[in-house]
């Protein structure tokens, strides 16, 4: 994650100017052939999404006839979107998804960065044990815990509440790990000045370290938001009240009742993904680098 | 800390930076635990707790209809799982899914990343095309692909008929091809993850190496084989293990696209676990199956940690 500040420079350095020079030195035919191949694959990769968009803008009756009819249809309509948005269910699901994703992201940020601050900046008894526990946590497949989690949430009477979706997703060990790596790179001298002024630990954490960690904070926040939004397994089993369902769970539950209304189904699929696509447009770099960081360091 | 140097002039207070190891790190146990407490409590409550409970319940006849653990069952739950055909078939389907998805996800993402990295323009376009699906919800991708695989007149049937294949009952309705359909959707969905990992790895390779190879008269293909592939071997190791772990945890696509069907042709381990727990109400048996899956994934995750530590040690050394 420390690469966040340096990578824009590196990107222009390597993938901007250098390949052009490399290409000239080594066979223009190779470059042209591979370039065309890449473009063809990229177009293939876009087809499913584009086809879903096209279907969602087609009349339900036409969409039921088949793919050929959808592709040749020339009278786009927003009917499916309007119908879904007027129905009301989807607004409940949006609310549920936004609420759980935002609260999970905020609490994860706060708790994980505080823990990382202690691990990175403070010497204390039990530090090695805590660090070991975190490394072990990186290897625990949380999905496998769905059955005991369900039982626990039932005992705590949290089933069918937003907390059932939020609480189990907060202990993100990878977030602690990412924060710790970033904090380790911040020079100690920066907090000394604050300490001379008599600042306590909380003021060093909140007033010195966190403001310096904006890039990593943004990356962790956005990734946690995306992961929570996309989680299916947990909300599927802990939320059975249709009004509380997150949007992926809501869609999965009602898809059977759509029957042959294919345009409506595709419109629903797109509405479920839309906030994430918007997020990608604005925070492309943070998302890509966050995902890379979580993969390489995890 | 102060007791370590009795002959030295008395240090005024503990926080006053003991010289040597640790530099200006302070020894402040109570405050440190205050900072750790919120995360630690939730970690204990929703990770460690359920894990212990899972191990315990796997030895009892626990169910969802009665509260408490139920009667002691010893190893019965485990023996039952080992004797059940659908347990082995769910493991086999999980392995099948892994075999179908890991090779294309690793090879194709490598090829696409190498080629994208060579492009002087339009990188944003390729990132968009290959990476964007990765951040979409599984519900979205499943609804899209189930529709594409509609029997007889879905989008998939157009090229299939052109190539002379019989669209038949549809790829997802045939027990012998249903898992292939799920694998195709998965490769489309998740290739972006490996793609960006490889792109990051490629950007770490110094340009001079390619220039030196070009001076030696190496063709682009030779450069990729002699420079790129060996230097990305650590990334490849990581990508393969991460992919295997991810495929062992597969649930969403199967649940949404086939619900494990037709029959139990695509039932995977997590599907079997949730069915046993929430449909059959047999939490004890489901816990035993969870423990077994947990142990399989743990072994591979341990391997991944070892590979990644060796890799970073080697990097530090060089």
Coordinates of C-alpha atoms in Angstrom, one line a residue, chain B residues 11 18 44 47 85 111 117 168-169:
Chain B
X11 CA 16.5 7.6 32.9
X18 CA 15.2 3.9 25.5
X44 CA -13.2 -12.4 19.4
X47 CA -14.3 -14.8 14.3
X85 CA -22.0 -39.9 -1.2
X111 CA -1.5 -12.9 -21.3
X117 CA 1.3 -3.5 -20.4
X168 CA -30.1 -28.5 -26.6
X169 CA -31.6 -27.9 -23.2

